[in-house]
Tab-separated table of C-alpha atoms and ligand atoms in Angstrom:
chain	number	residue	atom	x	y	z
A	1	UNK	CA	-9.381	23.868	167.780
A	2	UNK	CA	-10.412	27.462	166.876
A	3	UNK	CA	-9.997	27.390	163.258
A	4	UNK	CA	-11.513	30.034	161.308
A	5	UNK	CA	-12.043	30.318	157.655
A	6	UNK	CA	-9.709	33.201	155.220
A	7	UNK	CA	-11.065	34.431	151.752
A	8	UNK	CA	-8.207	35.026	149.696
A	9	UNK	CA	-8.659	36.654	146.147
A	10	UNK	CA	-5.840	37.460	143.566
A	11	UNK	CA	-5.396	39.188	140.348
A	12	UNK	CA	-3.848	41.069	137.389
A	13	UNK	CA	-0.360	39.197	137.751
A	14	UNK	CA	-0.261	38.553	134.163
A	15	UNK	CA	1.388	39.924	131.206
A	16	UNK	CA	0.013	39.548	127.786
A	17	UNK	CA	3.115	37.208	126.654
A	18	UNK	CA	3.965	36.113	130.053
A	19	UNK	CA	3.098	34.326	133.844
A	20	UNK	CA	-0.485	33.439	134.300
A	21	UNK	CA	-2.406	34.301	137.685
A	22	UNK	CA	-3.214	30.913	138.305
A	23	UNK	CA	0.155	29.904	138.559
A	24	UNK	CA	0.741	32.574	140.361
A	25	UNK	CA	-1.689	31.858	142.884
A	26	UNK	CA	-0.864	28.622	142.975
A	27	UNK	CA	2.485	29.246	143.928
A	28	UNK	CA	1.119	30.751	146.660
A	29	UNK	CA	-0.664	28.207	148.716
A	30	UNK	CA	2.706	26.402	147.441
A	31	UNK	CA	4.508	28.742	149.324
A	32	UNK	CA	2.335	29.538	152.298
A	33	UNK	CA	2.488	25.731	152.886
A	34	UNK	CA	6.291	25.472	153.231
A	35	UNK	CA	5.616	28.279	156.235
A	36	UNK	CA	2.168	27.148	157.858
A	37	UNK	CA	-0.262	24.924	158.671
A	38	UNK	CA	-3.765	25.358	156.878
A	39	UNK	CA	-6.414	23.083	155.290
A	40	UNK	CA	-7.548	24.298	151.353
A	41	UNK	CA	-11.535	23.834	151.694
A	42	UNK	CA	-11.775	25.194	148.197
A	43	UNK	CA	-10.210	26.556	144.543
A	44	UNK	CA	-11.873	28.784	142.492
A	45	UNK	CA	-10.856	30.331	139.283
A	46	UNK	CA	-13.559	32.991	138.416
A	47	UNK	CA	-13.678	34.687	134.823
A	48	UNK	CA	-14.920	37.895	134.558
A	49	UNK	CA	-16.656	40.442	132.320
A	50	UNK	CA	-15.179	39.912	128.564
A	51	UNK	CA	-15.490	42.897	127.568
A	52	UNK	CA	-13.070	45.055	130.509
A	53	UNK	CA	-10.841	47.144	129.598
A	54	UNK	CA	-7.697	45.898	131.029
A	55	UNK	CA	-8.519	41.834	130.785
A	56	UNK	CA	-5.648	39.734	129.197
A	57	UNK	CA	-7.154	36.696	127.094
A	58	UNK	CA	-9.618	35.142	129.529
A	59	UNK	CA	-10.144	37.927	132.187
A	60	UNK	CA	-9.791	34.990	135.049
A	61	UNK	CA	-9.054	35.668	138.700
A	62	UNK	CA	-7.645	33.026	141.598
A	63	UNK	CA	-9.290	32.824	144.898
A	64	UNK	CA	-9.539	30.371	147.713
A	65	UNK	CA	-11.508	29.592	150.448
A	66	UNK	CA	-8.399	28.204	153.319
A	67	UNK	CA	-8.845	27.064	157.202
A	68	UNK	CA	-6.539	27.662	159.715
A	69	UNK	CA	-5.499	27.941	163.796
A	70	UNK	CA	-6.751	31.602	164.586
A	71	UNK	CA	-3.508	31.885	166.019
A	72	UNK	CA	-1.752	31.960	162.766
A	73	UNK	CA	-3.535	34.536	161.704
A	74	UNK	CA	-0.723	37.081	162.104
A	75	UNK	CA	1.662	34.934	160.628
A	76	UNK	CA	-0.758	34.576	157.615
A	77	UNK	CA	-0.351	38.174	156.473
A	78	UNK	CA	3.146	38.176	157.101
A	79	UNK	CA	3.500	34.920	154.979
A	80	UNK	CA	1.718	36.997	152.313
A	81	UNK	CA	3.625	40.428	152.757
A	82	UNK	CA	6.790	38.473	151.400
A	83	UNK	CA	5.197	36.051	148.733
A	84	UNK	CA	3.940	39.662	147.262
A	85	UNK	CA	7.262	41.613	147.611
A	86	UNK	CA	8.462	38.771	145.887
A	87	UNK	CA	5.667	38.712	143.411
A	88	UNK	CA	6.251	42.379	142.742
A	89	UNK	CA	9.813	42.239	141.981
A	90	UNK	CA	9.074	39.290	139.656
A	91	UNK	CA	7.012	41.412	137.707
A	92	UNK	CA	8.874	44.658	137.768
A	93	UNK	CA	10.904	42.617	135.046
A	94	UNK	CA	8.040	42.258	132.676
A	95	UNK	CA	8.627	43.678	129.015
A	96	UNK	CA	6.319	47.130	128.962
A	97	UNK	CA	3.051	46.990	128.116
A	98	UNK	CA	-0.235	49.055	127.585
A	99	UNK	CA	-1.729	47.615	130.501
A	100	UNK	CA	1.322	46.468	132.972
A	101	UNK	CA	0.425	43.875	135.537
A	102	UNK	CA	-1.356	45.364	138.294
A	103	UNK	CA	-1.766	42.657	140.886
A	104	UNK	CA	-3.975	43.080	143.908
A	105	UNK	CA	-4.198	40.381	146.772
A	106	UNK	CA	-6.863	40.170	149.275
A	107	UNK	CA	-7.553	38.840	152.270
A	108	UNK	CA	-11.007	38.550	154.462
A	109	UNK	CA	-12.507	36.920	157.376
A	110	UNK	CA	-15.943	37.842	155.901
A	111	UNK	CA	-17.444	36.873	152.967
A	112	UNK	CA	-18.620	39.696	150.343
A	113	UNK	CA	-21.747	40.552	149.132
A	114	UNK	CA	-22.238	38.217	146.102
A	115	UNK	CA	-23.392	41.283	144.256
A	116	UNK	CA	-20.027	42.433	143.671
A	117	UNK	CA	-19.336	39.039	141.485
A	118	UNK	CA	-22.261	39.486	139.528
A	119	UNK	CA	-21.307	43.446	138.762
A	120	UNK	CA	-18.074	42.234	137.856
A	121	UNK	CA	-19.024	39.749	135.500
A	122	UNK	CA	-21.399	41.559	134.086
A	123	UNK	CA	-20.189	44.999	133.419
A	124	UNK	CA	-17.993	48.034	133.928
A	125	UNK	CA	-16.613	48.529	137.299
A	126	UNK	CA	-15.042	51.228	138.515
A	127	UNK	CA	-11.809	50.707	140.404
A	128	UNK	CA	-12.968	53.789	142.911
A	129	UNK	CA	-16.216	52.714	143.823
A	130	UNK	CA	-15.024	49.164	144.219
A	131	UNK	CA	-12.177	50.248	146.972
A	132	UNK	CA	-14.790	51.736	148.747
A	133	UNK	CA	-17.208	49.248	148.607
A	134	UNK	CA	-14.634	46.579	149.972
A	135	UNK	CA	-14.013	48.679	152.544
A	136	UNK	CA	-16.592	48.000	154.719
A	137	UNK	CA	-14.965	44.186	154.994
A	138	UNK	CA	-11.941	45.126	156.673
A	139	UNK	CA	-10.265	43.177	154.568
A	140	UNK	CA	-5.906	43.059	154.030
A	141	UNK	CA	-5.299	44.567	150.796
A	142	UNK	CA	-1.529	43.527	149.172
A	143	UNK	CA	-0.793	46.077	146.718
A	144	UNK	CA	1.522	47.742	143.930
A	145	UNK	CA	2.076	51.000	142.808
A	146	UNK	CA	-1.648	50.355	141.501
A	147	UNK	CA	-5.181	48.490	142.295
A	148	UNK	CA	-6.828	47.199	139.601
A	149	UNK	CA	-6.095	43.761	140.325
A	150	UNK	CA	-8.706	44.528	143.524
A	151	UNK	CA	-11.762	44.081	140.855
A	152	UNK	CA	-11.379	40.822	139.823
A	153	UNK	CA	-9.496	39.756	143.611
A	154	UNK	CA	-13.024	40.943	145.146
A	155	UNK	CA	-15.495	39.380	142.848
A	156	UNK	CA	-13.500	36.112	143.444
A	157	UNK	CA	-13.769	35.976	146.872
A	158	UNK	CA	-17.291	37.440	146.576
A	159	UNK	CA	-18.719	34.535	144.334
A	160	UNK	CA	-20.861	31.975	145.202
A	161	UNK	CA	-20.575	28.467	143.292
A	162	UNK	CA	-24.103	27.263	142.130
A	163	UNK	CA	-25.656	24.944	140.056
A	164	UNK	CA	-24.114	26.533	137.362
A	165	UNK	CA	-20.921	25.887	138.478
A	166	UNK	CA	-18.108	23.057	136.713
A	167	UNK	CA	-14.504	22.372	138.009
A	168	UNK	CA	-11.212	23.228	135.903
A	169	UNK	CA	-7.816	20.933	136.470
A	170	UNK	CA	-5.427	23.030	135.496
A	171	UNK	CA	-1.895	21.637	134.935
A	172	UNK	CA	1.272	23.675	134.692
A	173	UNK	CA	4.549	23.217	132.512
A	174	UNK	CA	8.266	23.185	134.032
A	175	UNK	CA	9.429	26.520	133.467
A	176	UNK	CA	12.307	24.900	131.274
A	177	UNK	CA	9.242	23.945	128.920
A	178	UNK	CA	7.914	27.732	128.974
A	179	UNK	CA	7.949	28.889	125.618
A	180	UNK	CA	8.147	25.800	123.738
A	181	UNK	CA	5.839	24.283	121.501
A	182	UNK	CA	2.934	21.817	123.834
A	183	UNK	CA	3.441	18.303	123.440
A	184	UNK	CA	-0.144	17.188	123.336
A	185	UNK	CA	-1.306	15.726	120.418
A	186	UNK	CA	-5.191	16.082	118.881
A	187	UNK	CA	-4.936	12.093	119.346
A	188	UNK	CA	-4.433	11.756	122.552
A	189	UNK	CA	-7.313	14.298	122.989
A	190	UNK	CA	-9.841	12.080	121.238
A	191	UNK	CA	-8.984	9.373	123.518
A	192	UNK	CA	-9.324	11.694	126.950
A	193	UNK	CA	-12.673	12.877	125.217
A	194	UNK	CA	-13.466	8.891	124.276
A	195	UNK	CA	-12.097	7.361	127.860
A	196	UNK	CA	-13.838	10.013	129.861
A	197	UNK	CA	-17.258	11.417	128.649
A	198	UNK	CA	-17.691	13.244	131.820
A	199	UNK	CA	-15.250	15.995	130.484
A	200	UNK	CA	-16.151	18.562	128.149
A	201	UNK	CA	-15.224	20.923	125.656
A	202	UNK	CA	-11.638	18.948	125.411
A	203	UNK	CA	-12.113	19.325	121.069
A	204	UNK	CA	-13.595	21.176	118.447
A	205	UNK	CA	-15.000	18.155	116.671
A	206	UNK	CA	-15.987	20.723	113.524
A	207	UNK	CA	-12.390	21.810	113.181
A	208	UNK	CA	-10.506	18.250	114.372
A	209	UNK	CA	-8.489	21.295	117.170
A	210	UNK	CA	-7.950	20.723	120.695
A	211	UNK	CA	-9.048	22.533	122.877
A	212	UNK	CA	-7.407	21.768	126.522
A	213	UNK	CA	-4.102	23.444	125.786
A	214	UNK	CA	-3.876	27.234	125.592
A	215	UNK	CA	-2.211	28.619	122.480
A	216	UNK	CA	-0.378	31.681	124.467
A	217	UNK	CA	2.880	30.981	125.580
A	218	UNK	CA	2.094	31.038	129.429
A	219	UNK	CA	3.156	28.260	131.877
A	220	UNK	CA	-0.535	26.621	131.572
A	221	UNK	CA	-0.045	23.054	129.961
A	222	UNK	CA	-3.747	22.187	129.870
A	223	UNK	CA	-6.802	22.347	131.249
A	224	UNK	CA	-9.902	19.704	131.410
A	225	UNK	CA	-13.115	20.540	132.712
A	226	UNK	CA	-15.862	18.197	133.908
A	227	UNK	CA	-19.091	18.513	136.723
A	228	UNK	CA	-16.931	16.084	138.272
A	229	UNK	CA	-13.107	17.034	140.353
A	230	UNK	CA	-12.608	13.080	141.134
A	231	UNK	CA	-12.722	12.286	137.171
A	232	UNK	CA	-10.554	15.274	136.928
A	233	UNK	CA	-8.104	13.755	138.541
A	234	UNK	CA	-8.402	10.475	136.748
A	235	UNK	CA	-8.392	12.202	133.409
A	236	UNK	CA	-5.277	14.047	134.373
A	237	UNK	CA	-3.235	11.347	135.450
A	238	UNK	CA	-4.010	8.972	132.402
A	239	UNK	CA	-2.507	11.730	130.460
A	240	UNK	CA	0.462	12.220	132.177
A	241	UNK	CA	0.972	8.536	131.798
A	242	UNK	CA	0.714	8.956	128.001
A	243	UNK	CA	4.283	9.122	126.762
A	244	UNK	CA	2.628	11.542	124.069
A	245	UNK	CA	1.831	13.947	126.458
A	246	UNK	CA	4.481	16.799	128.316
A	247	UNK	CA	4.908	15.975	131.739
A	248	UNK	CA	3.036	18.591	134.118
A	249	UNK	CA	5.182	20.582	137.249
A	250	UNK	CA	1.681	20.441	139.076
A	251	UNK	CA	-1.599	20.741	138.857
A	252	UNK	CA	-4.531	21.573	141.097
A	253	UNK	CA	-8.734	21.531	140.492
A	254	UNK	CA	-10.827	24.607	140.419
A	255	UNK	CA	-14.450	25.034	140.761
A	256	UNK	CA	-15.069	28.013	138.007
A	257	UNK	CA	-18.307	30.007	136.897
A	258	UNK	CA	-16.966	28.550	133.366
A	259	UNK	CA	-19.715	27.680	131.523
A	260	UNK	CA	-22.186	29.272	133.338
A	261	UNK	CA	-24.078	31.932	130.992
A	262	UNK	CA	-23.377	34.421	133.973
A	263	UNK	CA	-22.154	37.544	132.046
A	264	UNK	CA	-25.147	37.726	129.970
A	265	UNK	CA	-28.815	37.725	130.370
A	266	UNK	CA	-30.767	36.035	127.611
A	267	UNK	CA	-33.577	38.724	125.767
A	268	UNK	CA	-35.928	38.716	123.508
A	269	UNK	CA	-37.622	41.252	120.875
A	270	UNK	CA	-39.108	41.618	117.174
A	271	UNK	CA	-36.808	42.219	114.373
A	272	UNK	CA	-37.347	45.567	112.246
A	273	UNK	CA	-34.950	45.833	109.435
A	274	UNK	CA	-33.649	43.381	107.251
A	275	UNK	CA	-29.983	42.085	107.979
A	276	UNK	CA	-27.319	43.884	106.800
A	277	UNK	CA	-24.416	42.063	105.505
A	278	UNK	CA	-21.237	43.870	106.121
A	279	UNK	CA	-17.595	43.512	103.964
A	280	UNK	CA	-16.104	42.335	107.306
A	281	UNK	CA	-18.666	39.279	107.221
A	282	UNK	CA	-20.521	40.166	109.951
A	283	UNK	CA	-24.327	41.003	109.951
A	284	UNK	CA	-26.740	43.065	111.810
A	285	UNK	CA	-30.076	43.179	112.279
A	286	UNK	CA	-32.195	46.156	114.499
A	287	UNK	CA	-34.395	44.694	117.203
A	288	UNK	CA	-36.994	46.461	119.904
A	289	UNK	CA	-35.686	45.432	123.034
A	290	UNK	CA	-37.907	46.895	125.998
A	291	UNK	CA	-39.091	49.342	123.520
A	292	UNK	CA	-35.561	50.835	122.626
A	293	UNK	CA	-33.833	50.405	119.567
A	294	UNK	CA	-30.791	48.060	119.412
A	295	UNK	CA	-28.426	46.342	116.808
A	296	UNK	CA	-27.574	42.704	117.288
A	297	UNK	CA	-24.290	41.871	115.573
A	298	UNK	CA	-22.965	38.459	114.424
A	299	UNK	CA	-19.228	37.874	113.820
A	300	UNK	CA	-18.017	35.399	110.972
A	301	UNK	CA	-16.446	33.081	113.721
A	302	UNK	CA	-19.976	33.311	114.994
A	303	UNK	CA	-20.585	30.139	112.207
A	304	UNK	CA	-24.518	29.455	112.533
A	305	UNK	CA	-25.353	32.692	114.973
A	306	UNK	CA	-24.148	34.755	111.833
A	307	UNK	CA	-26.039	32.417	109.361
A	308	UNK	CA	-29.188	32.679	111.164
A	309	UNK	CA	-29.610	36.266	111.595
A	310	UNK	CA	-28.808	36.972	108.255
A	311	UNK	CA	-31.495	34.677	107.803
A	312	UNK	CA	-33.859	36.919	109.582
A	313	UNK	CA	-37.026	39.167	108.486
A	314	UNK	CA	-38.478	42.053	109.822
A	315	UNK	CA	-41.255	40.605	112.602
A	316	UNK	CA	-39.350	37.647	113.622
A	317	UNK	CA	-39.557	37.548	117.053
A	318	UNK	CA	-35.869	36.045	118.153
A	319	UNK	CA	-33.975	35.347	121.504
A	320	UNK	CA	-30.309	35.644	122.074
A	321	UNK	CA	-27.716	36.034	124.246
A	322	UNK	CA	-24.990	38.622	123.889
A	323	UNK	CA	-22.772	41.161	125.191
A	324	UNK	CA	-23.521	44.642	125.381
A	325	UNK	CA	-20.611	46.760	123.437
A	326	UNK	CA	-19.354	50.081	123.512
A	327	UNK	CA	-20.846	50.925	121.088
A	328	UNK	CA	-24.457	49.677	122.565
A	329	UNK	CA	-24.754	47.179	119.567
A	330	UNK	CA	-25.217	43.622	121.547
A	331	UNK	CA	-22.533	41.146	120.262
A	332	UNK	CA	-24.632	37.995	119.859
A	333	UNK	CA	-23.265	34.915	121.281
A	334	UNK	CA	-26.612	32.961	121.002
A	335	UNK	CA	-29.825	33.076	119.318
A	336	UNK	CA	-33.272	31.354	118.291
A	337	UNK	CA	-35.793	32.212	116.477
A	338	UNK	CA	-39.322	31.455	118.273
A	339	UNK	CA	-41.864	32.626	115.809
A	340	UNK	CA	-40.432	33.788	112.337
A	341	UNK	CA	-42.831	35.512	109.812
A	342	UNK	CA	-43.765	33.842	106.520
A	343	UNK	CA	-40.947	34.421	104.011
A	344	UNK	CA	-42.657	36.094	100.733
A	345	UNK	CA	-41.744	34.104	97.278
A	346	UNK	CA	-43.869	35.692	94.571
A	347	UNK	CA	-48.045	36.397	93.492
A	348	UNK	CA	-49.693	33.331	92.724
A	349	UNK	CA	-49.241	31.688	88.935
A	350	UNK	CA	-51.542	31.739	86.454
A	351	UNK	CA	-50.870	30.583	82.786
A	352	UNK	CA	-47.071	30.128	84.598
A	353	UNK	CA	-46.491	33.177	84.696
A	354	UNK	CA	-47.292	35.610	88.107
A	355	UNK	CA	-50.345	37.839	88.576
A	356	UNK	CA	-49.802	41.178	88.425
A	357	UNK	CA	-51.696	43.789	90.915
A	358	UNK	CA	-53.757	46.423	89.000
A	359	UNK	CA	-53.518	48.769	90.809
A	360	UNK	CA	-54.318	49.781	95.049
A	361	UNK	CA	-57.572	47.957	95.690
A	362	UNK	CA	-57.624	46.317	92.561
A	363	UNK	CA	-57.722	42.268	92.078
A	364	UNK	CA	-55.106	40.718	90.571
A	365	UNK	CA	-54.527	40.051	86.719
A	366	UNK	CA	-53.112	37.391	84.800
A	367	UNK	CA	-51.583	39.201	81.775
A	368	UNK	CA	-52.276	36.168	79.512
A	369	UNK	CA	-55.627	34.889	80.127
A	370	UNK	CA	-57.172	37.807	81.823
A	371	UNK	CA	-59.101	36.300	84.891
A	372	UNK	CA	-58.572	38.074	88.438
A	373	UNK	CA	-58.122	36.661	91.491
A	374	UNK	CA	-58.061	38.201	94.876
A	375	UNK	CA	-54.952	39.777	96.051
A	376	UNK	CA	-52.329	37.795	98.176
A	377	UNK	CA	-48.856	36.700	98.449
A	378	UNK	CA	-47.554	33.001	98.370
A	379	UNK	CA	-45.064	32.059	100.451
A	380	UNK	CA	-43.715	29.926	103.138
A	381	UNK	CA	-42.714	29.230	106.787
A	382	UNK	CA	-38.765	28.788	107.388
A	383	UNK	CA	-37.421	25.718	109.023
A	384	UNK	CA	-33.728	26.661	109.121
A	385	UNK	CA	-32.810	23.202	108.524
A	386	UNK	CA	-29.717	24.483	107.436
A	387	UNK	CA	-28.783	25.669	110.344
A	388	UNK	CA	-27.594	23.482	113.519
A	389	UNK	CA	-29.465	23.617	116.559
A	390	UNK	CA	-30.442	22.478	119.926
A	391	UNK	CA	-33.485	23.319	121.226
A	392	UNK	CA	-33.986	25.786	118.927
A	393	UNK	CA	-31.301	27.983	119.509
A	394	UNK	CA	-27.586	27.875	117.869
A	395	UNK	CA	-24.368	28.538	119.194
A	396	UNK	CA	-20.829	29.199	117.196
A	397	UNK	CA	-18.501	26.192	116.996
A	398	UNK	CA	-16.648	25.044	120.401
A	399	UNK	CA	-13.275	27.293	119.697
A	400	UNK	CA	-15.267	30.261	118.735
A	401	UNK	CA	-16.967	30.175	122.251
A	402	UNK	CA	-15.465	32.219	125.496
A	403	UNK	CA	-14.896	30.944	128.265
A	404	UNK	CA	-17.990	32.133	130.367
A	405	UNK	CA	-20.402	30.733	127.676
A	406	UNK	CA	-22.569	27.703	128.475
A	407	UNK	CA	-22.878	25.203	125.496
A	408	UNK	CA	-26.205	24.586	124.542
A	409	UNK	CA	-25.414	20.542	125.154
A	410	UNK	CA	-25.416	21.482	128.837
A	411	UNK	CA	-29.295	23.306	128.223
A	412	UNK	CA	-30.468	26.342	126.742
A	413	UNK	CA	-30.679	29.470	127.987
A	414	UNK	CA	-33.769	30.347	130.166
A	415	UNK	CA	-36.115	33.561	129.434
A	416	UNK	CA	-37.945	35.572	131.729
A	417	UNK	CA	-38.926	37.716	129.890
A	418	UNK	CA	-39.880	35.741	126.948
A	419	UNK	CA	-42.622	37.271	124.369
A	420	UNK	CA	-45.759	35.239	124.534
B	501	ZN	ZN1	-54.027	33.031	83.170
């Protein structure tokens, strides 16, 4: 048989209030399987960058690795030509929008440079220099009017699944269902979390919410992750056998860079102001990072993040993780605190009452009896026991995390560059 192996990458299908690339994509393989034969070696639903310009909610894009008869290799783009015509007119209904569905399909023989993945989750691309660079593939590129649906397509196809990776069932709702309020109950979730402990992040146990259905009104019913696509697959169909629980159109399981820590790289540096609170509830603190000045910022959903650095003194010496912002303040999504400073509470007491300093170079003085003492502070070492953490470091509460972030449950972020 001369089968050979197709990279195909979608994305920017979406509207804000409507369709959701992964059904999209998933319509079609739905599609190209009505027309030809091909085996599906994998799934992969990649989230990219948070902070892009044009992402809607998750910034996720489809791709998948598919076999097939080199012979139908013609009849492969043709396949595709008229799933996208058909895609296009779909959209060209869409309500208008600041950033109108831009979809961009590819299709490669070669595999890409991982690098373009990692640029893509972890920064700015431009849509120019990314045309170009995917040139050199000789790729098929299915386009609109416009390409920026080739950024996330690309770094799709371009990444490689590693130890990081975890796997995604996503099930979809009958389009008669669109729109309607999600028959899943927070019940039912306890259960899936109690019946199958090799899932995660199904709950937020501190706010009794669920967390496998999306709260947008796209055609996703749920999704539950796990290391593991066979108890995917169990999970999935002991809830559709729950008469609590909205009957799925379909369903398929994705290996996804969720939970992988790849858009950020964990730092560390010494605090050098004190926090400052803000009206909005969020707090700042300045930091030397590789000897340049930077603000970390904390968010009130940020729960413990924000209570810790506001906890912080100048020469703490901290780690986080965090996303760089326009504005070059890093928006913290993790942090620790490896060596904090001693915490001043007073002079020490003499006839109850604190010493006084005399003066520069002078001893202390106790203003009732009159003996001296030499001059120090007292004070104490922080233990943040009020504060939850793992390892050391905290994270904000399971809804308040995105999608790219790895819970500190499933280990703590690594540092090469640690301060000794
Ligand atoms: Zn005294």
């Amino acid at each position: 048989m001369d089968n050979i192996n197709f990279f195909i990458g979608l994305d920017d299908t979406d509207h804000l209030d409507l369709g959701c690339t992964t059904e999209n994509f998933n319509d079609f393989l739905n599609y190209l399987a009505e027309k030809i034969n091909f085996t599906i070696i994998s799934r992969r639903l990649v989230r990219l960058w948070p902070f892009a310009n044009r992402r809607t909610r998750g910034n996720a894009a489809l791709s998948a690795v598919i076999q097939l008869n080199i012979h139908d290799e013609q009849k492969l783009y043709d396949v595709t030509y008229d799933w996208f015509e058909l895609l296009l007119s779909n959209i060209s209904s869409h309500p208008s929008s600041n950033f109108p569905a831009s979809p961009v399909m590819i299709i490669s023989k070669t595999k890409f440079s991982e690098q373009i993945y990692w640029d893509t989750v972890k920064g700015h691309v431009d849509l120019n220099f990314r045309l170009n660079e995917i040139k050199d593939y000789n790729c098929k590129v299915y386009a609109g009017n416009s390409y920026w649906g080739a950024i996330g397509a690309s770094a799709a196809i371009s990444w490689i699944p590693c130890e990081n990776h975890s796997y995604e069932l996503i099930a979809w709702r009958e389009s008669s269902m669109i729109g309607k309020k999600r028959i899943i109950d927070i019940k039912t979730i306890a259960e899936l979390d109690e019946n199958f402990p090799e899932t995660f992040v199904n709950r937020d146990p501190t706010k009794n919410r669920g967390l496998i259905a999306p709260r947008t009104p796209c055609p996703v019913l749920y999704g539950i992750r796990s290391k593991s696509p066979e108890i995917l697959e169990k999970a999935h169909k002991w809830l559709q056998l729950n008469n609590n629980v909205e009957k799925s159109s379909d369903y398929a399981v994705h290996c996804t860079n969720q939970l992988s820590d790849d858009h950020v790289t964990p730092s560390s540096g010494t605090v050098i102001s004190k926090p400052l609170i803000s009206k909005g509830a969020h707090s700042s603190v300045k930091v030397i990072l590789d000897g340049k000045l930077r603000t970390l910022v904390a968010f009130y959903q940020g729960g413990s993040v924000n209570l810790l650095l506001r906890s912080l003194r100048p020469g703490d010496i901290i780690s986080w993780t965090g996303l760089s912002s326009s504005d070059s303040s890093i928006h913290l999504e993790k942090l620790s605190i490896s060596d904090a400073v001693p915490r001043i509470i007073s002079r020490p007491l003499c006839c109850n009452v604190s010493m006084k300093s005399a003066g520069n170079n002078q001893n202390l003085r106790c203003t009732k009896c009159n003996s001296y003492s030499e001059k120090y502070w007292k004070g104490y070492i922080p233990n943040f026991s009020n504060i939850d953490m793992v390892d050391n470091w905290t994270e904000p509460s399971p809804s308040n995390r995105r999608h790219l972030t790895k819970p500190l449950n499933l280990g703590a972020p690594h540092l090469n560059n640690l301060i000794s």
